[in-house]
mmCIF file of N, CA and C in Angstrom:
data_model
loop_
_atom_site.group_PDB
_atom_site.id
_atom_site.type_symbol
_atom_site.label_atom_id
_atom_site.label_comp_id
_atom_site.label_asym_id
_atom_site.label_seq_id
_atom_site.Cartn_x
_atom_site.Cartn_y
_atom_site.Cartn_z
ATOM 1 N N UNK A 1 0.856 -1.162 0.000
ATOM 2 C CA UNK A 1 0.000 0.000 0.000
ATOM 3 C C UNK A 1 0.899 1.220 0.000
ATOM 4 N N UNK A 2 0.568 2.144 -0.847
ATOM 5 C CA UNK A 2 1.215 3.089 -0.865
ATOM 6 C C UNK A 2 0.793 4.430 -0.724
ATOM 7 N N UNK A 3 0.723 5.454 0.109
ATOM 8 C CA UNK A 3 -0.012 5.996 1.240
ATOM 9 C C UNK A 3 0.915 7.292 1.054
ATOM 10 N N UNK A 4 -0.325 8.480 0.654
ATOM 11 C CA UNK A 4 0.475 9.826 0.580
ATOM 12 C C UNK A 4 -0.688 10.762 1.005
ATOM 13 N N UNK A 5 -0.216 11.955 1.838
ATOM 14 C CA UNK A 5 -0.638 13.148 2.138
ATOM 15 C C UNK A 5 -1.436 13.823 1.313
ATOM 16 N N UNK A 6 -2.732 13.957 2.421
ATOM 17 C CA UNK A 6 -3.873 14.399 0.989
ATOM 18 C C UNK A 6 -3.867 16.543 1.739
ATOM 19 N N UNK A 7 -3.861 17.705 1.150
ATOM 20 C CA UNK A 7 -3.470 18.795 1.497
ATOM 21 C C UNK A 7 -5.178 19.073 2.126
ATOM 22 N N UNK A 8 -5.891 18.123 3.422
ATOM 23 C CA UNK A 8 -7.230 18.714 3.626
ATOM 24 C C UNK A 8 -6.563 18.881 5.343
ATOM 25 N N UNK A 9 -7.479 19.639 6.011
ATOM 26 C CA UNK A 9 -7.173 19.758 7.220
ATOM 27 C C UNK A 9 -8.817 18.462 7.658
ATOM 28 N N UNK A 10 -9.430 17.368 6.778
ATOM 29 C CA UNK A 10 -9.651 16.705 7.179
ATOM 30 C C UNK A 10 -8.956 15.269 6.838
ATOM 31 N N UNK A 11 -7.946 15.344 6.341
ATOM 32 C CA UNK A 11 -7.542 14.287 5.897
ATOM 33 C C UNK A 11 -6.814 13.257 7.325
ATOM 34 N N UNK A 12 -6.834 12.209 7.498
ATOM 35 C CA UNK A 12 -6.241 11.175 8.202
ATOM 36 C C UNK A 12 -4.775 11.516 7.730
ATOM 37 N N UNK A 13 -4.069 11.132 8.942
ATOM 38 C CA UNK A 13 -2.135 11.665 8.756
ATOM 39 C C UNK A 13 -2.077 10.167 7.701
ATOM 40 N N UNK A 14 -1.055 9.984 6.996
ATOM 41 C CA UNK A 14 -0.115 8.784 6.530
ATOM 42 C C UNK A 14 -0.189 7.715 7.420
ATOM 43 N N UNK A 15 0.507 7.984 8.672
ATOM 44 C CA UNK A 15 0.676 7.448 9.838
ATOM 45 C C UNK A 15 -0.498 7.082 10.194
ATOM 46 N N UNK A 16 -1.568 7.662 10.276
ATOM 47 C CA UNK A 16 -3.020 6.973 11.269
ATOM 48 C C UNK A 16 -3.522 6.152 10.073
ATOM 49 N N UNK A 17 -3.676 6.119 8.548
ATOM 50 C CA UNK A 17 -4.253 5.363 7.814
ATOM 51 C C UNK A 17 -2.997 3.720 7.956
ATOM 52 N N UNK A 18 -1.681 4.094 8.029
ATOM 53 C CA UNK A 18 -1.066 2.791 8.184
ATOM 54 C C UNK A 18 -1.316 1.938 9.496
ATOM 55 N N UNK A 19 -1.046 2.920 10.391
ATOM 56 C CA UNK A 19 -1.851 1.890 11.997
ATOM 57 C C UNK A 19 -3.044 1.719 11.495
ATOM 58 N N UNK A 20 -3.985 2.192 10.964
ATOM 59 C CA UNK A 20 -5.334 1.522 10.560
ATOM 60 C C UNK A 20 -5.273 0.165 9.786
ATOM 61 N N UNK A 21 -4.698 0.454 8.669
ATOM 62 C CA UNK A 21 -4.389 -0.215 7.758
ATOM 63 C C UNK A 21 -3.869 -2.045 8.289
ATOM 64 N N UNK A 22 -2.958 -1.348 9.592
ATOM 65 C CA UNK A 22 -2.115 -2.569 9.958
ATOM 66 C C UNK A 22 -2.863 -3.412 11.023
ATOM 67 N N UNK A 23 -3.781 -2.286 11.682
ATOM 68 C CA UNK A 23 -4.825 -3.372 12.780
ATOM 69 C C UNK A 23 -5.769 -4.205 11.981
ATOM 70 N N UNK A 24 -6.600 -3.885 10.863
ATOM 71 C CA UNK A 24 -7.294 -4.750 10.104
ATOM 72 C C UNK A 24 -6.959 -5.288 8.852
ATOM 73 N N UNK A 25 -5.902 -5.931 8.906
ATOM 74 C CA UNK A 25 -5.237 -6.259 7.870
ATOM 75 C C UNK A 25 -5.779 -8.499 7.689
ATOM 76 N N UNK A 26 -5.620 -8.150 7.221
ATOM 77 C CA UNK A 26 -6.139 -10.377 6.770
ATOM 78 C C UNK A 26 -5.018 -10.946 6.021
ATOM 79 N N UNK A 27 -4.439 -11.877 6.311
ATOM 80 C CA UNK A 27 -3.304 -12.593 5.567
ATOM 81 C C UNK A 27 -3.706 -13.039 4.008
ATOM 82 N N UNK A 28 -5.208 -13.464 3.997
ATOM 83 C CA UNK A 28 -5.873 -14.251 2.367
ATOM 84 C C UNK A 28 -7.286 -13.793 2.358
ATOM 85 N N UNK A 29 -7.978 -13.854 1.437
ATOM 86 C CA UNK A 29 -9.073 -13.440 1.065
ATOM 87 C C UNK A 29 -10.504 -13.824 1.666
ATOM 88 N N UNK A 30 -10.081 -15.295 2.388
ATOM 89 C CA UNK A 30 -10.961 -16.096 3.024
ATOM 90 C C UNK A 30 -11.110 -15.380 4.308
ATOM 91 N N UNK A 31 -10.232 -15.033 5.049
ATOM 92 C CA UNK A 31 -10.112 -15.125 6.259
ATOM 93 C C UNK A 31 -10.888 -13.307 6.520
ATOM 94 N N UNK A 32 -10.589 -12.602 5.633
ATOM 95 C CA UNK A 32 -11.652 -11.346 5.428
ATOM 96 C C UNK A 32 -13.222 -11.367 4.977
ATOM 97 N N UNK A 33 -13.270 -12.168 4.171
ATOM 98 C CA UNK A 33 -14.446 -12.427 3.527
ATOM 99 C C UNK A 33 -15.481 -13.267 3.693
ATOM 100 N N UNK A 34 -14.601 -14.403 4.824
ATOM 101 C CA UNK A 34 -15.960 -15.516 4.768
ATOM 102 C C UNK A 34 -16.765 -14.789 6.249
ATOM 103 N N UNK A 35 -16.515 -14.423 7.202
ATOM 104 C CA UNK A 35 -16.888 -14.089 8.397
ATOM 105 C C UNK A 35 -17.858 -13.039 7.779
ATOM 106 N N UNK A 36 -17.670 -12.132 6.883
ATOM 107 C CA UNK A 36 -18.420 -10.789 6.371
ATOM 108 C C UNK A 36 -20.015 -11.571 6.038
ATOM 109 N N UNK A 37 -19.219 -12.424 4.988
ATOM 110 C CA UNK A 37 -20.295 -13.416 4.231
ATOM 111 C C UNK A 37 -21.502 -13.756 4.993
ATOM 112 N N UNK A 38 -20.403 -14.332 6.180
ATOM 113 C CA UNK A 38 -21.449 -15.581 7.146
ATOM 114 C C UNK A 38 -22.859 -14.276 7.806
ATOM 115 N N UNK A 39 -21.795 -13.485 8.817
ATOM 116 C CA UNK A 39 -22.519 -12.228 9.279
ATOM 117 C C UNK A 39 -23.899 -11.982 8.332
ATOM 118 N N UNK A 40 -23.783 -11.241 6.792
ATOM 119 C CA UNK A 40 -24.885 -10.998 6.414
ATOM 120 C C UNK A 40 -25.502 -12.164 6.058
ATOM 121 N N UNK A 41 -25.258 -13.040 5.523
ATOM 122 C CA UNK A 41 -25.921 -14.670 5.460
ATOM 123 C C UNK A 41 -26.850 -14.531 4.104
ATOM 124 N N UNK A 42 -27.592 -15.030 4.104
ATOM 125 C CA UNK A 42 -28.750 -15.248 2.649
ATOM 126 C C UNK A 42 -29.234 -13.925 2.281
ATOM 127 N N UNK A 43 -29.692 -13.300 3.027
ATOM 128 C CA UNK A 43 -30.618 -12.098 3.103
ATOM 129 C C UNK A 43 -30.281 -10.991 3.273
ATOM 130 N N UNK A 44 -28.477 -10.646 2.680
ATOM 131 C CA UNK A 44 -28.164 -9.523 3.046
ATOM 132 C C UNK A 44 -27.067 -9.625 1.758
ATOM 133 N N UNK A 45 -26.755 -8.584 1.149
ATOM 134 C CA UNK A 45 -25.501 -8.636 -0.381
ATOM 135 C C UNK A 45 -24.438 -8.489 0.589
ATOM 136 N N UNK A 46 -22.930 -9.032 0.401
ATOM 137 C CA UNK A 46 -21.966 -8.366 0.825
ATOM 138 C C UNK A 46 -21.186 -7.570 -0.049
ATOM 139 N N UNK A 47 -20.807 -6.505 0.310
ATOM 140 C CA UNK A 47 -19.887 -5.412 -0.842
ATOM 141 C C UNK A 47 -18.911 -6.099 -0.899
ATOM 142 N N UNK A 48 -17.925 -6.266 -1.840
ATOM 143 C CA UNK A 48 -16.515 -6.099 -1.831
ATOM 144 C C UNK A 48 -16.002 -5.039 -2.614
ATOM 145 N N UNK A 49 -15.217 -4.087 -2.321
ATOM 146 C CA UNK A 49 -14.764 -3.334 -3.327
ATOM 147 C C UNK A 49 -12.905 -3.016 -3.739
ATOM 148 N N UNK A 50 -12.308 -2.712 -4.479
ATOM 149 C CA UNK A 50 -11.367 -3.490 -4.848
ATOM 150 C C UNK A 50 -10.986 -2.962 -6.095
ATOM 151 N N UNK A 51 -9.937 -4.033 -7.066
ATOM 152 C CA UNK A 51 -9.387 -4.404 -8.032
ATOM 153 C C UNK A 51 -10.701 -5.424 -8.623
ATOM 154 N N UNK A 52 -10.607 -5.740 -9.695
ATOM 155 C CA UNK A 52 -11.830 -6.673 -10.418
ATOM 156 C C UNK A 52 -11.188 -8.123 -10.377
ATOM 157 N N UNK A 53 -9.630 -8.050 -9.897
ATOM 158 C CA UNK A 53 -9.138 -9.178 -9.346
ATOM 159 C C UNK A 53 -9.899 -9.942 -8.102
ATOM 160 N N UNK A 54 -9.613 -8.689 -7.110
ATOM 161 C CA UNK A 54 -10.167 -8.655 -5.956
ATOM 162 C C UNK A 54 -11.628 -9.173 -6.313
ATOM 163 N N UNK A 55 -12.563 -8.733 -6.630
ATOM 164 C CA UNK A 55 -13.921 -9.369 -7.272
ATOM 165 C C UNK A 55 -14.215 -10.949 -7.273
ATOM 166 N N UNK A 56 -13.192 -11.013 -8.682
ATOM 167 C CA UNK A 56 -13.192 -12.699 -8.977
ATOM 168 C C UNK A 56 -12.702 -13.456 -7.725
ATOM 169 N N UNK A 57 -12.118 -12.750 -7.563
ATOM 170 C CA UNK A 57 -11.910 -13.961 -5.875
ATOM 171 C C UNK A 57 -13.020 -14.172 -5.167
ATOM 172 N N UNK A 58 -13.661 -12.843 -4.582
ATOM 173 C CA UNK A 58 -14.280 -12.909 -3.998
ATOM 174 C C UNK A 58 -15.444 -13.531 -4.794
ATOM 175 N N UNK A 59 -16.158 -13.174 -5.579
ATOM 176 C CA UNK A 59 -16.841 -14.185 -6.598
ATOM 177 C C UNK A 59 -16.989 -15.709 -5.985
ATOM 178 N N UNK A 60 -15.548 -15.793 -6.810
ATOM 179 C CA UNK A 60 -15.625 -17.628 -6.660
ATOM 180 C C UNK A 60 -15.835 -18.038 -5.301
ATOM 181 N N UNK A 61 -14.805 -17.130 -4.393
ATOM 182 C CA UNK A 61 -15.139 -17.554 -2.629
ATOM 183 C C UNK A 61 -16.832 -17.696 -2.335
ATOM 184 N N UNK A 62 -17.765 -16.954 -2.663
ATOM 185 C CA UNK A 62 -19.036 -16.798 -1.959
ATOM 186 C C UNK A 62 -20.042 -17.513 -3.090
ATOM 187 N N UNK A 63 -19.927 -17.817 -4.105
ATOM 188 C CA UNK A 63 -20.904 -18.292 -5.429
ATOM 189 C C UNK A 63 -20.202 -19.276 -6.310
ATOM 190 N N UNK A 64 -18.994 -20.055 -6.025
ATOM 191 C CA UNK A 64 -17.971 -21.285 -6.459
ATOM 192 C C UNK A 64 -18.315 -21.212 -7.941
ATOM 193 N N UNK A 65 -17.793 -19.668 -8.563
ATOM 194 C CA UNK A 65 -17.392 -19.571 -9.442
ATOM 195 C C UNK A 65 -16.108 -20.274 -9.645
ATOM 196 N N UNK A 66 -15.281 -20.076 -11.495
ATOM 197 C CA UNK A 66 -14.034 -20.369 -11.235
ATOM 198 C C UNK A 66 -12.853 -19.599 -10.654
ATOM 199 N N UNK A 67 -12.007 -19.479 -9.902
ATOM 200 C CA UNK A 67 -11.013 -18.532 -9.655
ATOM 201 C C UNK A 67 -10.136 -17.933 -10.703
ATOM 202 N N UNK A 68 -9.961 -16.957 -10.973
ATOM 203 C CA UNK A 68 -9.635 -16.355 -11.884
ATOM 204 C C UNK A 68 -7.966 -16.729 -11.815
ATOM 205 N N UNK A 69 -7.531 -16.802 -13.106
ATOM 206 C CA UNK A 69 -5.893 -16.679 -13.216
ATOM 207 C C UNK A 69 -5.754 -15.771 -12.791
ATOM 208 N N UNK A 70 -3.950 -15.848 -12.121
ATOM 209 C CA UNK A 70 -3.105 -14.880 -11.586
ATOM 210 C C UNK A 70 -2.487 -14.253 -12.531
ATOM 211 N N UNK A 71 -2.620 -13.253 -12.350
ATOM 212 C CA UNK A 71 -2.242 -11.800 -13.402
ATOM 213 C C UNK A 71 -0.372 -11.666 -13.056
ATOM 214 N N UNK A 72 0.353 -11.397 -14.400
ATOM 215 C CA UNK A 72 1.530 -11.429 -13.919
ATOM 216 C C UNK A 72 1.480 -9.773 -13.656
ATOM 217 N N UNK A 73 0.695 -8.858 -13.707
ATOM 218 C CA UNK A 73 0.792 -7.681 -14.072
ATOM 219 C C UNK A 73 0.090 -6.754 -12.516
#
């Protein structure tokens, strides 16, 4: 993540978005996503928002689509 100074006197410092950043952080996609999933359950959409990488994962994780190839890019 790469994290730069926005010129608002409401903006979050660098520093407070990386301690943010670093307390809710998830090692894999599962371990963020299935708990979200479970939480809203049948009767509720879960957002993901992202890369369209990010998507297809999440995709296949919640609706066993196929997982998308890894992008060398």
């Amino acid at each position: 993540i790469i994290l730069v100074p926005v010129n608002s006197e409401r903006a979050a410092s660098t520093e407070e978005l990386r301690a943010a950043a670093e307390s809710c952080g998830f090692s894999d996609i599962r371990e963020g996503l299935l708990p979200a999933a479970i939480q809203a359950g049948n009767s509720q959409p879960t957002l993901v928002t992202g890369s369209l990488f990010l998507a297809g994962e999440a995709l296949a994780l919640l609706v066993g689509a196929p997982r998308p190839a890894r992008s060398s890019q």
